[in-house]
């Protein structure tokens, strides 16, 4: 380590190149560490469990052919046909699709229309087959009974119904006691909680109440409805296409389509997150490549400029290993200075993002990871020109001086 002070003095005497490299590396550390943190957050967001058996479920949309057609009878007929198909585990009509970005929500309260104590929740309407179709885990209470399933017109809503809610909203509304058996309200409509499921994502995965979900057995008779179908493992796509043809053949005058797997819906819902991950990954690659080129060029320049110095050191007994260690240490010094400056820049930027974008503070771990990564890159980039420097003989180095 006795070479550190002479190295610093040497760099300062020819400071333009080293300062540019330090600035470049510092900005890279700040940008890359922030980018890695954002990528990590996006991946964590995407990988959150939805509560469903995503790979086994698909949805089909159906619109009846006539305003006078009885939607309840159409749904019941279709459900019998769907459940009888080979490869189908279960199926349910559902008002909206989890993770789809479209659906209904309501504020829940412990007292009727108590907007001061309002708990936002996504609302799903489905039958007693809904939990089995989704694959959600019932952790307390019971499922719907068949006699609790209600098909109603919007102008004639039920006066009371039961509900199953997620653990997340149960904990918010009743933090110190069980929610099962309690009555809550959505507007004036009383809901008796009969069950709690472990987890079920709402239609809006980026909302503050993404995991606050309420399931009702009261299904509105609209012009259109979604069907969710769960299949045996590996048969989803085949069943989806066969079912589409089957439902169309029963009644060719109605509209049946928009078939999508839950996995596809999830990819579309998180498309902005996937795009951000790709963009930031490219930025990291580009900055790494540019820095590697910069270090390679600067080290090559220094070696060529100091051929006489290298030759004299070799003549005075310095070994090839000693020459390599000197230049490697020189690059380490540059990286250390860059880490200090880059950390300051990263945390100034992080504090700004916390204030303006409500992001979390950048963990120091990402700065350390980035610094170690760039140290490895600089060492690899500098290795080739440094290795050439070790091949310079004393006679060759001084002969042209």
PDB file of N, CA, C and O in Angstrom, residues 64 66-76 151 221:
ATOM      1  N   UNK A  64     -75.128 -11.211 -24.360  1.00  0.00           N
ATOM      2  CA  UNK A  64     -76.344 -11.858 -24.844  1.00  0.00           C
ATOM      3  C   UNK A  64     -76.832 -11.201 -26.128  1.00  0.00           C
ATOM      4  O   UNK A  64     -76.535 -10.043 -26.421  1.00  0.00           O
ATOM      5  N   UNK A  66     -79.991 -10.626 -27.151  1.00  0.00           N
ATOM      6  CA  UNK A  66     -81.233  -9.862 -27.133  1.00  0.00           C
ATOM      7  C   UNK A  66     -81.448  -9.253 -25.751  1.00  0.00           C
ATOM      8  O   UNK A  66     -81.191  -9.909 -24.735  1.00  0.00           O
ATOM      9  N   UNK A  67     -81.966  -8.020 -25.685  1.00  0.00           N
ATOM     10  CA  UNK A  67     -82.249  -7.411 -24.376  1.00  0.00           C
ATOM     11  C   UNK A  67     -83.265  -8.199 -23.565  1.00  0.00           C
ATOM     12  O   UNK A  67     -83.300  -8.100 -22.335  1.00  0.00           O
ATOM     13  N   UNK A  68     -84.115  -8.966 -24.261  1.00  0.00           N
ATOM     14  CA  UNK A  68     -85.168  -9.722 -23.573  1.00  0.00           C
ATOM     15  C   UNK A  68     -84.691 -11.089 -23.078  1.00  0.00           C
ATOM     16  O   UNK A  68     -85.416 -11.769 -22.347  1.00  0.00           O
ATOM     17  N   UNK A  69     -83.502 -11.504 -23.487  1.00  0.00           N
ATOM     18  CA  UNK A  69     -82.996 -12.808 -23.071  1.00  0.00           C
ATOM     19  C   UNK A  69     -82.721 -12.823 -21.570  1.00  0.00           C
ATOM     20  O   UNK A  69     -82.284 -11.818 -21.000  1.00  0.00           O
ATOM     21  N   UNK A  70     -83.011 -13.936 -20.929  1.00  0.00           N
ATOM     22  CA  UNK A  70     -82.826 -14.077 -19.482  1.00  0.00           C
ATOM     23  C   UNK A  70     -81.364 -14.423 -19.180  1.00  0.00           C
ATOM     24  O   UNK A  70     -80.920 -15.548 -19.398  1.00  0.00           O
ATOM     25  N   UNK A  71     -80.645 -13.433 -18.696  1.00  0.00           N
ATOM     26  CA  UNK A  71     -79.218 -13.615 -18.458  1.00  0.00           C
ATOM     27  C   UNK A  71     -78.950 -14.700 -17.409  1.00  0.00           C
ATOM     28  O   UNK A  71     -77.986 -15.460 -17.531  1.00  0.00           O
ATOM     29  N   UNK A  72     -79.789 -14.807 -16.409  1.00  0.00           N
ATOM     30  CA  UNK A  72     -79.597 -15.828 -15.379  1.00  0.00           C
ATOM     31  C   UNK A  72     -79.642 -17.229 -15.973  1.00  0.00           C
ATOM     32  O   UNK A  72     -78.781 -18.073 -15.668  1.00  0.00           O
ATOM     33  N   UNK A  73     -80.607 -17.474 -16.825  1.00  0.00           N
ATOM     34  CA  UNK A  73     -80.739 -18.797 -17.442  1.00  0.00           C
ATOM     35  C   UNK A  73     -79.596 -19.080 -18.406  1.00  0.00           C
ATOM     36  O   UNK A  73     -79.101 -20.211 -18.494  1.00  0.00           O
ATOM     37  N   UNK A  74     -79.159 -18.037 -19.130  1.00  0.00           N
ATOM     38  CA  UNK A  74     -78.029 -18.206 -20.056  1.00  0.00           C
ATOM     39  C   UNK A  74     -76.772 -18.594 -19.285  1.00  0.00           C
ATOM     40  O   UNK A  74     -76.033 -19.513 -19.663  1.00  0.00           O
ATOM     41  N   UNK A  75     -76.521 -17.905 -18.185  1.00  0.00           N
ATOM     42  CA  UNK A  75     -75.326 -18.178 -17.384  1.00  0.00           C
ATOM     43  C   UNK A  75     -75.369 -19.590 -16.811  1.00  0.00           C
ATOM     44  O   UNK A  75     -74.377 -20.334 -16.869  1.00  0.00           O
ATOM     45  N   UNK A  76     -76.538 -19.978 -16.257  1.00  0.00           N
ATOM     46  CA  UNK A  76     -76.645 -21.316 -15.664  1.00  0.00           C
ATOM     47  C   UNK A  76     -76.452 -22.406 -16.716  1.00  0.00           C
ATOM     48  O   UNK A  76     -75.791 -23.422 -16.461  1.00  0.00           O
ATOM     49  N   UNK A 151     -79.255 -13.508  -8.477  1.00  0.00           N
ATOM     50  CA  UNK A 151     -79.166 -12.785  -9.743  1.00  0.00           C
ATOM     51  C   UNK A 151     -80.193 -11.653  -9.673  1.00  0.00           C
ATOM     52  O   UNK A 151     -81.382 -11.910  -9.471  1.00  0.00           O
ATOM     53  N   UNK A 221     -77.625  -8.708 -13.365  1.00  0.00           N
ATOM     54  CA  UNK A 221     -77.989  -9.203 -14.707  1.00  0.00           C
ATOM     55  C   UNK A 221     -77.806  -8.069 -15.716  1.00  0.00           C
ATOM     56  O   UNK A 221     -78.708  -7.283 -15.972  1.00  0.00           O
TER      57      UNK A 221
END
